Short mmCIF file of C-alpha atoms in Angstrom, two decimals:
data_model
loop_
_atom_site.label_atom_id
_atom_site.label_comp_id
_atom_site.label_asym_id
_atom_site.label_seq_id
_atom_site.Cartn_x
_atom_site.Cartn_y
_atom_site.Cartn_z
CA MET P 226 40.98 -66.73 105.23
CA MET P 227 38.85 -68.22 102.46
CA ARG P 228 37.42 -65.83 99.86
CA ASP P 229 34.07 -67.54 99.34
CA THR P 230 31.20 -68.15 101.72
CA ILE P 231 29.76 -71.60 102.31
CA ALA P 232 26.51 -72.85 103.83
CA ALA P 233 25.08 -76.21 104.83
CA ILE P 234 22.45 -77.83 107.01
CA ALA P 235 24.29 -78.72 110.21
CA THR P 236 21.66 -81.01 111.74
CA GLY P 237 20.30 -84.44 110.81
CA SER P 238 18.35 -85.17 107.65
CA GLY P 239 15.08 -86.17 109.34
CA ARG P 240 12.40 -84.09 111.02
CA SER P 241 13.30 -82.60 114.41
CA ALA P 242 12.29 -79.80 116.74
CA ILE P 243 15.19 -77.58 115.62
CA GLY P 244 17.30 -77.50 112.48
CA ILE P 245 20.39 -75.38 111.90
CA VAL P 246 21.75 -73.82 108.72
CA ARG P 247 25.37 -72.78 109.18
CA LEU P 248 27.43 -70.29 107.17
CA SER P 249 31.14 -69.45 107.14
CA GLY P 250 33.03 -66.89 105.11
CA PRO P 251 33.23 -63.14 104.50
CA ASP P 252 29.59 -62.77 103.37
CA SER P 253 28.02 -64.79 106.20
CA LEU P 254 26.49 -61.86 108.09
CA LYS P 255 25.55 -59.97 104.95
CA GLY P 256 23.86 -63.04 103.48
CA VAL P 257 21.77 -63.68 106.57
CA GLU P 258 20.80 -60.00 106.84
CA ARG P 259 19.48 -60.13 103.26
CA LEU P 260 17.00 -62.83 104.28
CA PHE P 261 16.41 -62.42 108.01
CA THR P 262 14.60 -59.51 109.66
CA PRO P 263 14.76 -59.26 113.48
CA ALA P 264 11.41 -58.71 115.17
CA SER P 265 12.78 -55.48 116.62
CA GLY P 266 13.28 -54.06 113.12
CA LYS P 267 16.99 -53.46 113.78
CA PRO P 268 19.61 -55.14 111.55
CA LEU P 269 21.20 -58.29 112.95
CA SER P 270 24.59 -56.52 112.86
CA ASP P 271 23.33 -54.03 115.47
CA TYR P 272 23.29 -56.84 118.01
CA PRO P 273 26.49 -58.01 119.73
CA PRO P 274 28.13 -61.13 118.23
CA SER P 275 26.80 -64.45 119.59
CA SER P 276 23.41 -62.92 120.45
CA LEU P 277 20.39 -65.06 119.60
CA VAL P 278 17.91 -62.83 117.77
CA TYR P 279 14.29 -63.72 116.98
CA GLY P 280 12.83 -62.73 113.64
CA VAL P 281 11.39 -63.69 110.26
CA LEU P 282 13.26 -65.59 107.55
CA ARG P 283 12.23 -64.94 103.95
CA ASP P 284 13.41 -66.26 100.62
CA ALA P 285 14.94 -64.07 97.89
CA GLU P 286 11.43 -63.16 96.65
CA GLY P 287 10.26 -62.03 100.07
CA ARG P 288 8.09 -65.05 100.91
CA VAL P 289 8.14 -66.14 104.55
CA ILE P 290 10.08 -69.36 105.14
CA ASP P 291 10.06 -69.49 108.94
CA ARG P 292 10.04 -67.54 112.16
CA CYS P 293 13.32 -68.45 113.76
CA LEU P 294 16.49 -67.38 115.55
CA ALA P 295 19.70 -66.05 114.02
CA THR P 296 23.18 -65.42 115.39
CA TYR P 297 26.60 -64.51 114.06
CA SER P 298 30.26 -64.48 115.14
CA LEU P 299 33.17 -62.49 113.78
CA GLY P 300 36.50 -64.07 112.88
CA PRO P 301 38.91 -65.02 114.17
CA ARG P 302 36.82 -65.69 117.31
CA SER P 303 34.61 -68.33 115.75
CA TYR P 304 34.65 -72.07 115.11
CA THR P 305 36.21 -71.73 111.65
CA GLY P 306 38.23 -68.58 112.37
CA GLU P 307 36.10 -66.73 109.80
CA ASP P 308 32.92 -64.70 110.04
CA THR P 309 30.13 -67.21 110.67
CA ALA P 310 26.37 -67.17 111.08
CA GLU P 311 23.59 -69.60 111.94
CA LEU P 312 19.88 -69.79 111.30
CA GLN P 313 18.13 -71.88 113.96
CA CYS P 314 14.87 -72.88 112.35
CA HIS P 315 12.10 -75.35 112.98
CA GLY P 316 13.43 -78.77 112.01
CA SER P 317 11.36 -79.40 108.89
CA PRO P 318 13.57 -80.58 106.00
CA ALA P 319 11.45 -78.42 103.67
CA VAL P 320 12.14 -75.31 105.76
CA LEU P 321 15.86 -75.97 105.98
CA HIS P 322 16.25 -76.65 102.27
CA SER P 323 14.26 -73.53 101.43
CA ALA P 324 16.59 -71.49 103.63
CA LEU P 325 19.60 -73.07 101.97
CA GLU P 326 18.28 -72.42 98.46
CA ALA P 327 17.64 -68.78 99.38
CA LEU P 328 21.29 -68.44 100.48
CA PHE P 329 22.50 -70.09 97.28
CA SER P 330 20.53 -67.51 95.28
CA LEU P 331 22.76 -64.85 96.87
CA GLY P 332 25.95 -66.48 95.57
CA ILE P 333 26.75 -68.47 98.68
CA ARG P 334 27.79 -72.02 97.79
CA GLN P 335 27.12 -75.45 99.28
CA ALA P 336 29.78 -76.52 101.76
CA GLU P 337 31.71 -79.67 100.97
CA ALA P 338 31.86 -82.58 103.41
CA GLY P 339 33.90 -81.57 106.43
CA GLU P 340 34.64 -78.11 105.04
CA PHE P 341 33.74 -76.17 108.20
CA THR P 342 36.22 -78.20 110.22
CA ARG P 343 38.79 -78.05 107.41
CA ARG P 344 38.56 -74.26 107.44
CA ALA P 345 38.99 -74.30 111.21
CA PHE P 346 42.23 -76.26 110.71
CA LEU P 347 43.50 -74.05 107.89
CA ASN P 348 42.78 -70.97 109.99
CA ASP P 349 44.70 -72.42 112.97
CA ARG P 350 41.61 -72.83 115.12
CA MET P 351 42.45 -76.48 115.66
CA ASP P 352 45.15 -79.00 114.76
CA LEU P 353 44.67 -82.31 112.96
CA THR P 354 44.09 -84.34 116.13
CA GLN P 355 41.29 -81.97 117.12
CA ALA P 356 39.80 -82.11 113.65
CA GLU P 357 39.74 -85.91 113.82
CA ALA P 358 38.23 -85.70 117.30
CA VAL P 359 35.21 -83.89 115.84
CA ILE P 360 34.16 -86.92 113.82
CA ASP P 361 35.08 -89.26 116.69
CA LEU P 362 32.75 -87.30 118.97
CA ILE P 363 29.95 -87.56 116.43
CA ASP P 364 30.52 -91.30 116.01
CA ALA P 365 30.92 -92.08 119.74
CA GLU P 366 28.61 -94.89 120.86
CA THR P 367 29.63 -94.99 124.52
CA ALA P 368 30.21 -92.41 127.24
CA ALA P 369 33.90 -93.41 127.38
CA ALA P 370 34.33 -92.79 123.64
CA ALA P 371 32.60 -89.42 123.93
CA ARG P 372 34.81 -88.38 126.86
CA CYS P 373 37.92 -89.39 124.94
CA ALA P 374 36.90 -87.42 121.85
CA ALA P 375 35.91 -84.38 123.92
CA SER P 376 39.32 -84.40 125.62
CA GLN P 377 41.08 -84.65 122.26
CA LEU P 378 38.93 -81.83 120.93
CA GLY P 379 40.25 -79.81 123.85
CA GLY P 380 43.81 -80.50 122.69
CA SER P 381 44.95 -83.24 125.10
CA LEU P 382 46.51 -85.49 122.46
CA ARG P 383 48.03 -82.53 120.63
CA ARG P 384 49.70 -81.31 123.82
CA ARG P 385 51.24 -84.71 124.50
CA ILE P 386 52.66 -84.96 120.99
CA GLU P 387 53.71 -81.31 120.85
CA HIS P 388 55.74 -81.77 124.03
CA ILE P 389 57.79 -84.48 122.31
CA TYR P 390 57.94 -82.54 119.05
CA ASP P 391 59.16 -79.37 120.76
CA GLU P 392 61.94 -81.25 122.56
CA LEU P 393 63.17 -82.52 119.19
CA VAL P 394 62.91 -79.01 117.72
CA ASN P 395 65.10 -77.74 120.56
CA LEU P 396 67.62 -80.50 119.89
CA MET P 397 67.82 -79.79 116.16
CA ALA P 398 67.89 -76.04 116.68
CA HIS P 399 70.81 -76.31 119.12
CA PHE P 400 72.77 -78.52 116.73
CA ASP P 401 72.13 -76.24 113.74
CA VAL P 402 72.98 -73.02 115.53
CA VAL P 403 76.25 -74.39 116.94
CA LEU P 404 77.17 -75.71 113.49
CA ASP P 405 76.29 -72.55 111.56
CA TYR P 406 77.29 -69.92 114.11
CA SER P 407 80.40 -71.36 115.69
CA ASP P 408 81.78 -67.86 116.40
CA GLU P 409 78.84 -67.06 118.68
CA ASP P 410 79.05 -67.51 122.46
CA LEU P 411 76.76 -70.55 122.62
CA ASP P 412 76.53 -73.65 124.79
CA PRO P 413 78.50 -76.48 123.16
CA PHE P 414 76.58 -79.35 121.59
CA ASP P 415 77.13 -82.53 123.60
CA GLU P 416 76.43 -85.93 122.04
CA SER P 417 74.87 -87.06 125.32
CA GLU P 418 72.18 -84.47 124.62
CA ILE P 419 71.10 -86.59 121.65
CA THR P 420 71.04 -89.92 123.46
CA GLU P 421 69.15 -88.49 126.43
CA SER P 422 66.57 -86.51 124.44
CA VAL P 423 66.07 -89.09 121.71
CA GLY P 424 65.95 -92.03 124.10
CA LYS P 425 63.31 -90.36 126.23
CA ALA P 426 61.24 -89.32 123.19
CA ALA P 427 61.44 -92.79 121.64
CA LYS P 428 60.16 -94.38 124.86
CA GLU P 429 57.27 -91.91 125.12
CA LEU P 430 56.28 -92.52 121.50
CA GLN P 431 56.40 -96.28 121.93
CA GLN P 432 54.09 -95.97 124.92
CA LEU P 433 51.75 -93.76 122.92
CA ALA P 434 51.76 -96.13 119.94
CA ALA P 435 50.73 -98.95 122.27
CA THR P 436 47.47 -97.11 123.07
CA TYR P 437 46.08 -97.48 119.55
CA ARG P 438 44.53 -100.88 120.11
CA ARG P 439 42.67 -99.56 123.15
CA GLY P 440 41.68 -96.43 121.27
CA ARG P 441 40.10 -98.34 118.42
CA ARG P 442 38.14 -100.51 120.84
CA LEU P 443 36.35 -97.36 121.99
CA TYR P 444 34.89 -96.79 118.54
CA ASP P 445 34.94 -100.12 116.70
CA GLY P 446 34.09 -102.25 119.73
CA VAL P 447 35.78 -105.36 121.11
CA PRO P 448 35.25 -108.33 118.75
CA CYS P 449 33.27 -110.73 120.93
CA ALA P 450 32.30 -114.21 119.72
CA ILE P 451 29.38 -115.95 121.41
CA VAL P 452 30.08 -119.67 121.01
CA GLY P 453 28.70 -122.95 122.23
CA ARG P 454 26.92 -126.10 121.19
CA PRO P 455 23.66 -125.79 119.26
CA ASN P 456 20.75 -124.72 121.46
CA SER P 457 22.99 -123.65 124.36
CA GLY P 458 21.40 -120.18 124.52
CA LYS P 459 23.70 -118.11 122.29
CA SER P 460 20.97 -116.23 120.44
CA SER P 461 19.08 -115.65 123.70
CA LEU P 462 22.25 -114.14 125.19
CA LEU P 463 22.69 -111.87 122.15
CA ASN P 464 19.11 -110.64 122.48
CA ALA P 465 19.53 -110.09 126.23
CA LEU P 466 22.70 -108.03 125.74
CA LEU P 467 21.10 -105.96 122.97
CA GLY P 468 17.84 -105.45 124.85
CA TYR P 469 15.68 -106.53 121.91
CA ASP P 470 15.05 -109.63 119.80
CA ARG P 471 17.68 -109.57 117.06
CA ALA P 472 18.29 -113.29 116.59
CA ILE P 473 15.69 -116.02 116.12
CA VAL P 474 15.38 -118.22 119.21
CA THR P 475 13.84 -121.70 119.05
CA ASP P 476 14.37 -124.99 120.85
CA ILE P 477 15.44 -126.55 117.56
CA PRO P 478 19.22 -127.08 117.43
CA GLY P 479 20.93 -125.42 114.46
CA THR P 480 18.50 -122.50 114.09
CA THR P 481 21.38 -120.03 113.68
CA ARG P 482 23.20 -120.95 110.47
CA ASP P 483 25.30 -117.83 109.93
CA THR P 484 27.06 -115.26 112.06
CA VAL P 485 24.96 -112.31 113.26
CA GLU P 486 26.84 -109.13 114.26
CA GLU P 487 25.58 -106.25 116.39
CA LYS P 488 27.13 -103.69 118.76
CA ALA P 489 26.14 -103.32 122.40
CA GLU P 490 27.57 -101.56 125.44
CA VAL P 491 28.12 -104.07 128.24
CA GLY P 492 29.74 -102.99 131.48
CA GLY P 493 30.71 -99.68 129.88
CA VAL P 494 32.59 -101.53 127.12
CA LEU P 495 31.45 -101.42 123.49
CA LEU P 496 31.29 -105.00 122.22
CA ARG P 497 31.00 -106.08 118.61
CA LEU P 498 28.90 -109.14 119.37
CA ILE P 499 29.02 -112.06 116.96
CA ASP P 500 26.31 -114.66 117.47
CA THR P 501 27.63 -117.82 115.84
CA ALA P 502 26.19 -121.05 114.56
CA GLY P 503 26.42 -123.89 117.07
CA LEU P 504 29.77 -125.64 116.79
CA ARG P 505 29.26 -129.27 115.93
CA ASP P 506 29.91 -131.80 113.18
CA THR P 507 27.05 -131.76 110.71
CA GLU P 508 26.19 -133.16 107.30
CA ASP P 509 23.98 -130.17 106.46
CA THR P 510 25.86 -128.13 103.82
CA VAL P 511 24.46 -124.75 104.85
CA GLU P 512 24.95 -125.38 108.56
CA ARG P 513 28.51 -126.61 107.91
CA ILE P 514 29.34 -123.28 106.21
CA GLY P 515 27.91 -121.46 109.23
CA VAL P 516 30.03 -123.56 111.60
CA GLU P 517 33.17 -122.70 109.62
CA ARG P 518 32.32 -119.00 109.81
CA SER P 519 31.86 -119.43 113.55
CA ARG P 520 35.37 -120.84 113.82
CA GLN P 521 36.73 -117.89 111.83
CA ALA P 522 34.88 -115.43 114.11
CA LEU P 523 36.48 -117.12 117.11
CA GLU P 524 39.94 -116.68 115.56
CA ARG P 525 39.37 -112.91 115.16
CA ALA P 526 37.80 -112.38 118.58
CA GLU P 527 39.39 -110.61 121.54
CA LEU P 528 36.67 -111.92 123.85
CA ALA P 529 34.87 -115.24 123.75
CA LEU P 530 31.68 -115.87 125.67
CA VAL P 531 31.50 -119.67 125.85
CA LEU P 532 28.04 -120.97 126.68
CA ILE P 533 27.52 -124.36 128.30
CA ASP P 534 24.05 -125.73 128.94
CA GLY P 535 24.07 -126.01 132.72
CA ALA P 536 20.97 -128.23 132.71
CA LYS P 537 22.89 -131.01 130.96
CA GLU P 538 26.07 -132.98 131.43
CA ILE P 539 29.24 -131.46 129.96
CA THR P 540 29.94 -133.18 126.66
CA GLN P 541 33.03 -133.71 124.57
CA GLU P 542 31.68 -131.04 122.20
CA ASP P 543 31.73 -128.55 125.11
CA LEU P 544 35.33 -129.45 125.86
CA ASP P 545 36.29 -129.14 122.18
CA ILE P 546 34.78 -125.64 122.04
CA LEU P 547 36.65 -124.62 125.18
CA HIS P 548 39.83 -125.91 123.57
CA LEU P 549 39.16 -123.81 120.45
CA ALA P 550 38.60 -120.73 122.64
CA GLN P 551 41.95 -121.08 124.39
CA ASN P 552 43.66 -118.92 121.76
CA VAL P 553 41.27 -116.01 122.39
CA PRO P 554 42.90 -113.41 124.71
CA ASN P 555 39.87 -113.26 127.01
CA VAL P 556 37.42 -116.10 127.75
CA ILE P 557 34.35 -115.99 129.98
CA VAL P 558 32.34 -119.17 130.52
CA LEU P 559 28.60 -118.91 131.10
CA SER P 560 26.48 -121.69 132.48
CA THR P 561 23.04 -121.18 130.95
CA LYS P 562 19.65 -122.65 131.80
CA ALA P 563 20.67 -123.26 135.43
CA ASP P 564 20.49 -121.09 138.54
CA GLU P 565 23.99 -121.95 139.66
CA PRO P 566 26.80 -123.62 137.74
CA ASP P 567 27.70 -126.94 139.31
CA PHE P 568 30.99 -127.49 137.53
CA THR P 569 34.50 -126.14 137.42
CA LEU P 570 36.82 -126.21 134.44
CA PRO P 571 40.61 -126.64 134.42
CA ASP P 572 42.61 -123.45 133.70
CA LEU P 573 39.42 -121.35 133.64
CA PRO P 574 37.63 -119.39 136.37
CA GLN P 575 34.37 -120.58 137.82
CA ALA P 576 31.61 -120.32 135.24
CA ILE P 577 29.04 -117.56 135.66
CA GLY P 578 25.50 -118.78 136.16
CA PHE P 579 23.43 -116.88 133.62
CA SER P 580 19.78 -116.68 132.63
CA SER P 581 18.69 -114.65 129.60
CA VAL P 582 15.10 -114.87 130.86
CA THR P 583 15.53 -113.54 134.42
CA GLY P 584 18.74 -111.55 133.90
CA GLU P 585 20.50 -113.58 136.61
CA GLY P 586 24.27 -113.18 136.22
CA MET P 587 24.09 -110.07 134.02
CA GLU P 588 25.66 -107.73 136.61
CA ARG P 589 28.47 -110.19 137.25
CA LEU P 590 29.09 -110.53 133.51
CA GLU P 591 29.21 -106.74 133.13
CA ARG P 592 31.75 -106.45 135.96
CA GLU P 593 33.89 -109.18 134.46
CA ILE P 594 33.93 -107.53 131.01
CA ALA P 595 34.69 -104.10 132.50
CA ALA P 596 37.63 -105.59 134.39
CA ARG P 597 39.00 -107.26 131.23
CA PHE P 598 38.84 -104.05 129.17
CA PRO P 599 39.56 -101.01 131.37
CA GLU P 600 39.12 -97.59 129.79
CA GLY P 601 42.71 -96.57 130.64
CA GLY P 602 43.46 -93.12 129.20
CA ALA P 603 40.06 -92.54 127.62
CA ASP P 604 39.10 -89.69 129.94
CA SER P 605 42.40 -87.89 129.37
CA GLY P 606 42.15 -88.35 125.60
CA GLU P 607 45.87 -89.20 125.45
CA ILE P 608 45.36 -92.31 123.34
CA LEU P 609 45.50 -92.86 119.59
CA THR P 610 42.18 -93.49 117.90
CA SER P 611 42.97 -93.46 114.17
CA GLN P 612 45.15 -95.66 112.01
CA ARG P 613 46.74 -92.58 110.44
CA GLN P 614 47.87 -91.36 113.85
CA ALA P 615 49.10 -94.79 114.92
CA GLN P 616 51.16 -95.34 111.77
CA ALA P 617 52.80 -91.92 112.00
CA ILE P 618 53.62 -92.30 115.70
CA ALA P 619 55.06 -95.79 115.14
CA ARG P 620 57.19 -94.47 112.28
CA ALA P 621 58.49 -91.62 114.45
CA ALA P 622 59.32 -94.05 117.26
CA GLU P 623 61.24 -96.30 114.84
CA CYS P 624 63.25 -93.36 113.51
CA LEU P 625 64.23 -92.23 117.01
CA GLN P 626 65.11 -95.76 118.07
CA SER P 627 67.40 -95.96 115.04
CA VAL P 628 69.11 -92.72 116.14
CA PHE P 629 69.54 -94.02 119.68
CA ASP P 630 71.00 -97.33 118.46
CA ALA P 631 73.32 -95.59 115.97
CA MET P 632 74.68 -93.23 118.62
CA ALA P 633 75.34 -96.19 120.90
CA MET P 634 77.44 -97.67 118.06
CA GLY P 635 79.56 -94.51 117.93
CA MET P 636 78.12 -92.73 114.90
CA THR P 637 78.46 -88.92 114.80
CA PRO P 638 75.48 -86.55 115.25
CA ASP P 639 75.56 -85.24 111.67
CA ALA P 640 75.18 -88.82 110.42
CA VAL P 641 72.08 -89.64 112.45
CA LEU P 642 70.14 -86.42 112.98
CA SER P 643 68.48 -86.78 109.60
CA ASP P 644 66.46 -89.55 111.24
CA VAL P 645 65.39 -87.06 113.91
CA GLU P 646 64.00 -84.86 111.14
CA LEU P 647 62.14 -87.87 109.72
CA ALA P 648 60.63 -88.48 113.15
CA MET P 649 59.59 -84.83 113.35
CA ASP P 650 58.05 -85.07 109.90
CA ALA P 651 55.98 -88.03 111.12
CA LEU P 652 54.86 -86.17 114.25
CA GLY P 653 54.06 -83.15 112.10
CA GLU P 654 51.70 -85.36 110.08
CA VAL P 655 49.72 -86.06 113.25
CA ILE P 656 49.36 -82.49 114.48
CA GLY P 657 49.85 -80.61 111.18
CA ARG P 658 53.13 -78.77 111.78
CA SER P 659 56.07 -77.97 109.51
CA VAL P 660 59.52 -79.04 110.62
CA LYS P 661 61.63 -76.52 108.72
CA GLU P 662 59.54 -73.49 109.71
CA ASP P 663 59.49 -74.48 113.36
CA VAL P 664 63.21 -75.21 113.58
CA THR P 665 64.07 -71.90 111.91
CA GLN P 666 61.71 -69.95 114.15
CA ARG P 667 63.09 -71.64 117.26
CA ILE P 668 66.67 -70.77 116.28
CA PHE P 669 65.92 -67.05 116.12
CA ASP P 670 63.58 -67.02 119.10
CA ARG P 671 65.66 -69.03 121.51
CA PHE P 672 69.27 -68.38 120.60
CA CYS P 673 69.06 -64.74 119.52
CA VAL P 674 71.38 -65.26 116.54
CA GLY P 675 72.78 -62.10 114.91
CA LYS P 676 72.44 -59.96 118.02
#
């Protein structure tokens, strides 16, 4: 438990219908009671925890700040595991800051960034994956990302990793107890136990590590380059996907001279759309720089939307652009400015007839994108969404693979189990657990040493 009490505005910085001032720490209830008087005249502490109580909020000099609601919770049954309280005021920034200043005058201090969630972690109310899920839930831009974060906040990712971690704890505990207490009547330690347990754990971690790319797509978006000849409808497509006019659209070729990036949800998939300059040879210095940036955007893309003017004959420039797009993992060809595409392209599916004006082809495009980037695991939350998690899981998988390979070469358990501890250290970084404490506790709990 922390010794000091913190407070902060927990809602956005602008005006809103409701604004919340949150407190956590031993003086939370006492601080609110100094400033808030329930309409009933009874102290807030006379009400059961989690009750919403209407009353008057005053500053330290007794001046009315607001008529609002107050509530409190007692630790450890609270978000942070400490005593907490909230003032639910009208959402005027002036009101909220006045309430905060009144609390500061009582000796309560300003909370640091993320400190409420950090206290929840330190007080064992959540593990590190859940703490990271809090910010992921706040940052979610799609329903899939929100569902993934909500599942992780509920402990789905922690449970998957803890299952692997606990199996390794059991393995290490068995080895240590047999080694240190050889006179006890214990099951012998078989080397096959290592190869079986470690091999299975290594495979599970490798599968989990492979989810990181999909996890980051949920929050960063799929890099999607919109490419084509000048005046093929790229900027019109960007505007249509965004639902508002972001890029300048004219009938003059070369209007777009630099890349324009925006995010949009298309077919349930968050895309990081990159509207590029038309790809062509040009003597214009500024346009040539834009074309080079377009080529670089295409190299980084995971999805390319290649636009071909369906009202004109296919040109060599069109074919050159299609050739450039071949290295992109996913390519969708759109025939613009025509009701139906009247061409087929080698090694590519039939082009989608698309109109940014009428919306023709939009549903088909959404279905195609959704099929290329399935959510896979988002609802369960059992995917990695942060680089920190991915690096630790990959490191743990490498350590266990090294153990498995070494055992296959005939090395003895005592020579390789140090790598198991390194893997456990890496997993502990993800969920916030200590290897030595857990192994020791498991020895005494499971094997009843010193009976």
